[in-house]
Amino acid sequence: MSQFIHILPVLTVLVAAVALMFMSMYQNKFSVKTYITVSSIVLVATLAFVFVPFGETFSVKPYSSIFNNVLIFDTFSNFFYVLLIGGTLFTLLIGEHYFQHRSYFTGEFFSILLFSLFGMLLLANANELITAYVALEIASFSVYIMVGYNSEDSRRVEAIFKYLVLGSFMGAFYLLGVVLVYGATQTTNLSEIATFIANNNISDMPLLYIGLTLILFIFLFKISAFPFQQWVLDVYRGAPMIITAFMASTFKIAIFSFFLRAMLQDIKPMIGFWDSIIYVVIVLTLIFGTWLAITQKIIKRMLAASSIVHTGYLLLAFIAIGKNIDAAYAIVFYLIAYLLSALGSFGLVSHIISETKVRVTYDDFKGLAHERPFLAAMMTVFMFSLAGIPSTIGFMGKLYVFTETINAGYAGLAVLAILATIVSVYYYFKLIAMMYFYPTNEKCMSNDFNDKRISTYAIAFLAILTVIGGIGSAIVFFIPALNIDTLINLTQISIQSLLIK
């Protein structure tokens, strides 16, 4: 029974996805609101199952006779379950207004969203390279479909075509890497690969290094690191706004869940081999991402370009893992900070434009604080967090990452990242200035807004968490669940579970 508890969240999401698919056959009987309600209830129930063993240190490979140890359930994957399911749930709640004002969203869409989550949950549990590929493709193809869901919009068609072609091309690199790894080790099971690495002299096995490097390429592509970031602006711009939020936050976390596990638990003795490559990638990612963000006039493209810069920050801690295990804690904490900030900012923009297509550029946001002060205040919180301003969780995340990077001996990279952070103040604060210090743009004014919506409350909740994550230990120390030290401890426990054999 205890083994079944561990796989119950994944099974729940899969069954719900299939059930929604059958429900979608009867479009006239169910409204979009019904699909959102059913999906949200399922995700809340799934979170309840996740919290049964949450915080405990465990590592289980359930039903080994059936799964052949290709899946591993531990504290690490359980922690990422909370982030992935929570991110999907907030995507639904924040997009409630957006979904209902777009006629092309039907029942199939919500089924596809849950199939994407199913793939991401499997990816967090993957202990075998082919299993990880299947899980990644389930999640990726679901995202491809959601990106181009409105086939009547040429931007959607262009976005899905570009993302699908490039994603499939990089998937071929992954499979070629798996073939080479198998040729070198005669296995694709990560635990067995780890044993092989520990018992053999791998310095004279170029196939293993080449294979793992090819697999690394798809990691860099999915998180939009240089030079694999070309797709980001067009795909993020073409996708429905709420799907852009999902891709920028939740999907990126799923990618890190697998590769962080592989780096720490299975191929840690080899990660020094990629230091020079990752070093160059970080420098170019920070520089190129910053330049792209500065030059954008469309808010959606600016946020997309800034996500490239945040990828650079995450890679800072990634390169430091080999010399400092605390860098792994910094990665997980920064993923939490970015989830809240990115989902909040992208989601808030989708909420603002849910009844109009006007608010697109910086100029369109002029005077928003005079027209919608509550929404402008929340956007300011998210911009502060993305820029790393003190009192927000984004500041704590950057401080944690930069500190561990310096401790690992990469002070030069940390300085470059700090400079990129200083520059980011320009394009984030430019939006704040437009909202507060300019008269309202008449063509963007609307009397149709209603603050009493689920999406508004969900965004407000994310804004509160963003602030609590930055100054929580100072103002809510009497509530342990909200104390930032507790959050850091949970990230440490999740990483430490990877050391259990």
JSON list of C-alpha atoms in Angstrom, two decimals, residues 300-419:
[
{"chain": "A", "resi": 300, "resn": "LYS", "atom": "CA", "xyz": [5.54, 39.81, -23.71]},
{"chain": "A", "resi": 301, "resn": "ARG", "atom": "CA", "xyz": [8.80, 39.71, -25.68]},
{"chain": "A", "resi": 302, "resn": "MET", "atom": "CA", "xyz": [10.60, 41.64, -22.93]},
{"chain": "A", "resi": 303, "resn": "LEU", "atom": "CA", "xyz": [9.53, 39.08, -20.33]},
{"chain": "A", "resi": 304, "resn": "ALA", "atom": "CA", "xyz": [10.51, 36.28, -22.72]},
{"chain": "A", "resi": 305, "resn": "ALA", "atom": "CA", "xyz": [13.97, 37.79, -23.26]},
{"chain": "A", "resi": 306, "resn": "SER", "atom": "CA", "xyz": [14.41, 38.32, -19.52]},
{"chain": "A", "resi": 307, "resn": "SER", "atom": "CA", "xyz": [13.66, 34.62, -18.99]},
{"chain": "A", "resi": 308, "resn": "ILE", "atom": "CA", "xyz": [16.87, 33.93, -20.92]},
{"chain": "A", "resi": 309, "resn": "VAL", "atom": "CA", "xyz": [18.78, 36.06, -18.41]},
{"chain": "A", "resi": 310, "resn": "HIS", "atom": "CA", "xyz": [17.23, 34.12, -15.53]},
{"chain": "A", "resi": 311, "resn": "THR", "atom": "CA", "xyz": [18.39, 30.93, -17.22]},
{"chain": "A", "resi": 312, "resn": "GLY", "atom": "CA", "xyz": [21.90, 32.36, -16.98]},
{"chain": "A", "resi": 313, "resn": "TYR", "atom": "CA", "xyz": [21.44, 32.92, -13.24]},
{"chain": "A", "resi": 314, "resn": "LEU", "atom": "CA", "xyz": [20.33, 29.30, -12.79]},
{"chain": "A", "resi": 315, "resn": "LEU", "atom": "CA", "xyz": [23.31, 28.02, -14.76]},
{"chain": "A", "resi": 316, "resn": "LEU", "atom": "CA", "xyz": [25.58, 29.99, -12.39]},
{"chain": "A", "resi": 317, "resn": "ALA", "atom": "CA", "xyz": [24.61, 27.66, -9.59]},
{"chain": "A", "resi": 318, "resn": "PHE", "atom": "CA", "xyz": [24.64, 24.71, -11.97]},
{"chain": "A", "resi": 319, "resn": "ILE", "atom": "CA", "xyz": [28.33, 25.18, -12.77]},
{"chain": "A", "resi": 320, "resn": "ALA", "atom": "CA", "xyz": [29.11, 25.54, -9.06]},
{"chain": "A", "resi": 321, "resn": "ILE", "atom": "CA", "xyz": [27.58, 22.16, -8.12]},
{"chain": "A", "resi": 322, "resn": "GLY", "atom": "CA", "xyz": [30.81, 20.27, -8.73]},
{"chain": "A", "resi": 323, "resn": "LYS", "atom": "CA", "xyz": [32.64, 22.30, -6.10]},
{"chain": "A", "resi": 324, "resn": "ASN", "atom": "CA", "xyz": [29.85, 23.23, -3.71]},
{"chain": "A", "resi": 325, "resn": "ILE", "atom": "CA", "xyz": [26.77, 21.09, -2.98]},
{"chain": "A", "resi": 326, "resn": "ASP", "atom": "CA", "xyz": [25.05, 24.15, -1.49]},
{"chain": "A", "resi": 327, "resn": "ALA", "atom": "CA", "xyz": [24.72, 25.43, -5.06]},
{"chain": "A", "resi": 328, "resn": "ALA", "atom": "CA", "xyz": [22.11, 22.71, -5.64]},
{"chain": "A", "resi": 329, "resn": "TYR", "atom": "CA", "xyz": [20.01, 24.17, -2.83]},
{"chain": "A", "resi": 330, "resn": "ALA", "atom": "CA", "xyz": [20.37, 27.57, -4.46]},
{"chain": "A", "resi": 331, "resn": "ILE", "atom": "CA", "xyz": [19.05, 26.20, -7.78]},
{"chain": "A", "resi": 332, "resn": "VAL", "atom": "CA", "xyz": [15.94, 24.75, -6.20]},
{"chain": "A", "resi": 333, "resn": "PHE", "atom": "CA", "xyz": [15.27, 27.90, -4.19]},
{"chain": "A", "resi": 334, "resn": "TYR", "atom": "CA", "xyz": [15.74, 30.10, -7.26]},
{"chain": "A", "resi": 335, "resn": "LEU", "atom": "CA", "xyz": [13.33, 27.90, -9.22]},
{"chain": "A", "resi": 336, "resn": "ILE", "atom": "CA", "xyz": [10.71, 28.57, -6.55]},
{"chain": "A", "resi": 337, "resn": "ALA", "atom": "CA", "xyz": [11.38, 32.30, -6.68]},
{"chain": "A", "resi": 338, "resn": "TYR", "atom": "CA", "xyz": [11.20, 32.38, -10.47]},
{"chain": "A", "resi": 339, "resn": "LEU", "atom": "CA", "xyz": [8.03, 30.26, -10.51]},
{"chain": "A", "resi": 340, "resn": "LEU", "atom": "CA", "xyz": [6.21, 32.81, -8.35]},
{"chain": "A", "resi": 341, "resn": "SER", "atom": "CA", "xyz": [7.57, 35.86, -10.18]},
{"chain": "A", "resi": 342, "resn": "ALA", "atom": "CA", "xyz": [7.26, 34.62, -13.76]},
{"chain": "A", "resi": 343, "resn": "LEU", "atom": "CA", "xyz": [3.87, 33.00, -13.33]},
{"chain": "A", "resi": 344, "resn": "GLY", "atom": "CA", "xyz": [2.65, 36.13, -11.60]},
{"chain": "A", "resi": 345, "resn": "SER", "atom": "CA", "xyz": [3.98, 38.61, -14.18]},
{"chain": "A", "resi": 346, "resn": "PHE", "atom": "CA", "xyz": [3.00, 36.65, -17.32]},
{"chain": "A", "resi": 347, "resn": "GLY", "atom": "CA", "xyz": [-0.32, 35.71, -15.73]},
{"chain": "A", "resi": 348, "resn": "LEU", "atom": "CA", "xyz": [-1.09, 39.28, -14.76]},
{"chain": "A", "resi": 349, "resn": "VAL", "atom": "CA", "xyz": [-0.49, 40.47, -18.32]},
{"chain": "A", "resi": 350, "resn": "SER", "atom": "CA", "xyz": [-2.85, 37.76, -19.59]},
{"chain": "A", "resi": 351, "resn": "HIS", "atom": "CA", "xyz": [-5.43, 38.89, -17.03]},
{"chain": "A", "resi": 352, "resn": "ILE", "atom": "CA", "xyz": [-5.13, 42.52, -18.14]},
{"chain": "A", "resi": 353, "resn": "ILE", "atom": "CA", "xyz": [-5.52, 41.72, -21.85]},
{"chain": "A", "resi": 354, "resn": "SER", "atom": "CA", "xyz": [-8.21, 39.06, -21.32]},
{"chain": "A", "resi": 355, "resn": "GLU", "atom": "CA", "xyz": [-10.94, 41.38, -22.63]},
{"chain": "A", "resi": 356, "resn": "THR", "atom": "CA", "xyz": [-8.83, 43.40, -25.04]},
{"chain": "A", "resi": 357, "resn": "LYS", "atom": "CA", "xyz": [-5.86, 42.91, -27.35]},
{"chain": "A", "resi": 358, "resn": "VAL", "atom": "CA", "xyz": [-4.57, 46.45, -26.93]},
{"chain": "A", "resi": 359, "resn": "ARG", "atom": "CA", "xyz": [-2.19, 46.21, -23.97]},
{"chain": "A", "resi": 360, "resn": "VAL", "atom": "CA", "xyz": [0.87, 44.86, -25.72]},
{"chain": "A", "resi": 361, "resn": "THR", "atom": "CA", "xyz": [3.63, 47.47, -25.68]},
{"chain": "A", "resi": 362, "resn": "TYR", "atom": "CA", "xyz": [5.15, 49.66, -22.97]},
{"chain": "A", "resi": 363, "resn": "ASP", "atom": "CA", "xyz": [3.09, 52.60, -24.23]},
{"chain": "A", "resi": 364, "resn": "ASP", "atom": "CA", "xyz": [-0.11, 50.61, -23.79]},
{"chain": "A", "resi": 365, "resn": "PHE", "atom": "CA", "xyz": [0.60, 50.30, -20.07]},
{"chain": "A", "resi": 366, "resn": "LYS", "atom": "CA", "xyz": [0.83, 54.06, -19.55]},
{"chain": "A", "resi": 367, "resn": "GLY", "atom": "CA", "xyz": [-1.29, 55.20, -16.63]},
{"chain": "A", "resi": 368, "resn": "LEU", "atom": "CA", "xyz": [-2.42, 51.71, -15.62]},
{"chain": "A", "resi": 369, "resn": "ALA", "atom": "CA", "xyz": [-1.87, 52.64, -11.97]},
{"chain": "A", "resi": 370, "resn": "HIS", "atom": "CA", "xyz": [-4.47, 55.41, -12.29]},
{"chain": "A", "resi": 371, "resn": "GLU", "atom": "CA", "xyz": [-6.97, 53.13, -13.99]},
{"chain": "A", "resi": 372, "resn": "ARG", "atom": "CA", "xyz": [-6.26, 49.84, -12.17]},
{"chain": "A", "resi": 373, "resn": "PRO", "atom": "CA", "xyz": [-4.14, 50.61, -9.06]},
{"chain": "A", "resi": 374, "resn": "PHE", "atom": "CA", "xyz": [-4.52, 47.13, -7.58]},
{"chain": "A", "resi": 375, "resn": "LEU", "atom": "CA", "xyz": [-3.23, 45.38, -10.71]},
{"chain": "A", "resi": 376, "resn": "ALA", "atom": "CA", "xyz": [-0.42, 47.91, -11.10]},
{"chain": "A", "resi": 377, "resn": "ALA", "atom": "CA", "xyz": [0.69, 47.31, -7.51]},
{"chain": "A", "resi": 378, "resn": "MET", "atom": "CA", "xyz": [0.87, 43.56, -8.06]},
{"chain": "A", "resi": 379, "resn": "MET", "atom": "CA", "xyz": [2.79, 44.01, -11.31]},
{"chain": "A", "resi": 380, "resn": "THR", "atom": "CA", "xyz": [5.23, 46.23, -9.43]},
{"chain": "A", "resi": 381, "resn": "VAL", "atom": "CA", "xyz": [5.82, 43.46, -6.88]},
{"chain": "A", "resi": 382, "resn": "PHE", "atom": "CA", "xyz": [6.58, 40.95, -9.63]},
{"chain": "A", "resi": 383, "resn": "MET", "atom": "CA", "xyz": [8.88, 43.39, -11.45]},
{"chain": "A", "resi": 384, "resn": "PHE", "atom": "CA", "xyz": [10.71, 44.05, -8.18]},
{"chain": "A", "resi": 385, "resn": "SER", "atom": "CA", "xyz": [11.17, 40.33, -7.66]},
{"chain": "A", "resi": 386, "resn": "LEU", "atom": "CA", "xyz": [12.41, 39.66, -11.20]},
{"chain": "A", "resi": 387, "resn": "ALA", "atom": "CA", "xyz": [14.84, 42.57, -10.86]},
{"chain": "A", "resi": 388, "resn": "GLY", "atom": "CA", "xyz": [16.08, 41.24, -7.51]},
{"chain": "A", "resi": 389, "resn": "ILE", "atom": "CA", "xyz": [15.02, 44.18, -5.36]},
{"chain": "A", "resi": 390, "resn": "PRO", "atom": "CA", "xyz": [15.32, 43.57, -1.57]},
{"chain": "A", "resi": 391, "resn": "SER", "atom": "CA", "xyz": [12.17, 42.50, 0.29]},
{"chain": "A", "resi": 392, "resn": "THR", "atom": "CA", "xyz": [11.13, 40.09, -2.49]},
{"chain": "A", "resi": 393, "resn": "ILE", "atom": "CA", "xyz": [11.83, 36.40, -2.97]},
{"chain": "A", "resi": 394, "resn": "GLY", "atom": "CA", "xyz": [13.67, 37.22, -6.20]},
{"chain": "A", "resi": 395, "resn": "PHE", "atom": "CA", "xyz": [16.29, 39.11, -4.20]},
{"chain": "A", "resi": 396, "resn": "MET", "atom": "CA", "xyz": [16.75, 36.16, -1.84]},
{"chain": "A", "resi": 397, "resn": "GLY", "atom": "CA", "xyz": [17.09, 33.79, -4.79]},
{"chain": "A", "resi": 398, "resn": "LYS", "atom": "CA", "xyz": [19.74, 35.91, -6.50]},
{"chain": "A", "resi": 399, "resn": "LEU", "atom": "CA", "xyz": [21.61, 36.45, -3.24]},
{"chain": "A", "resi": 400, "resn": "TYR", "atom": "CA", "xyz": [21.67, 32.70, -2.63]},
{"chain": "A", "resi": 401, "resn": "VAL", "atom": "CA", "xyz": [22.85, 31.90, -6.19]},
{"chain": "A", "resi": 402, "resn": "PHE", "atom": "CA", "xyz": [25.51, 34.62, -6.33]},
{"chain": "A", "resi": 403, "resn": "THR", "atom": "CA", "xyz": [26.87, 33.70, -2.90]},
{"chain": "A", "resi": 404, "resn": "GLU", "atom": "CA", "xyz": [27.26, 30.02, -3.75]},
{"chain": "A", "resi": 405, "resn": "THR", "atom": "CA", "xyz": [28.81, 30.90, -7.12]},
{"chain": "A", "resi": 406, "resn": "ILE", "atom": "CA", "xyz": [31.46, 33.03, -5.41]},
{"chain": "A", "resi": 407, "resn": "ASN", "atom": "CA", "xyz": [32.07, 30.32, -2.81]},
{"chain": "A", "resi": 408, "resn": "ALA", "atom": "CA", "xyz": [32.71, 27.86, -5.64]},
{"chain": "A", "resi": 409, "resn": "GLY", "atom": "CA", "xyz": [35.41, 30.15, -7.07]},
{"chain": "A", "resi": 410, "resn": "TYR", "atom": "CA", "xyz": [33.50, 31.77, -9.94]},
{"chain": "A", "resi": 411, "resn": "ALA", "atom": "CA", "xyz": [33.67, 35.36, -8.76]},
{"chain": "A", "resi": 412, "resn": "GLY", "atom": "CA", "xyz": [34.03, 36.66, -12.33]},
{"chain": "A", "resi": 413, "resn": "LEU", "atom": "CA", "xyz": [30.77, 35.06, -13.39]},
{"chain": "A", "resi": 414, "resn": "ALA", "atom": "CA", "xyz": [29.06, 36.41, -10.27]},
{"chain": "A", "resi": 415, "resn": "VAL", "atom": "CA", "xyz": [30.23, 39.95, -11.11]},
{"chain": "A", "resi": 416, "resn": "LEU", "atom": "CA", "xyz": [28.87, 39.61, -14.65]},
{"chain": "A", "resi": 417, "resn": "ALA", "atom": "CA", "xyz": [25.55, 38.35, -13.27]},
{"chain": "A", "resi": 418, "resn": "ILE", "atom": "CA", "xyz": [25.38, 41.29, -10.86]},
{"chain": "A", "resi": 419, "resn": "LEU", "atom": "CA", "xyz": [25.97, 43.68, -13.76]}
]
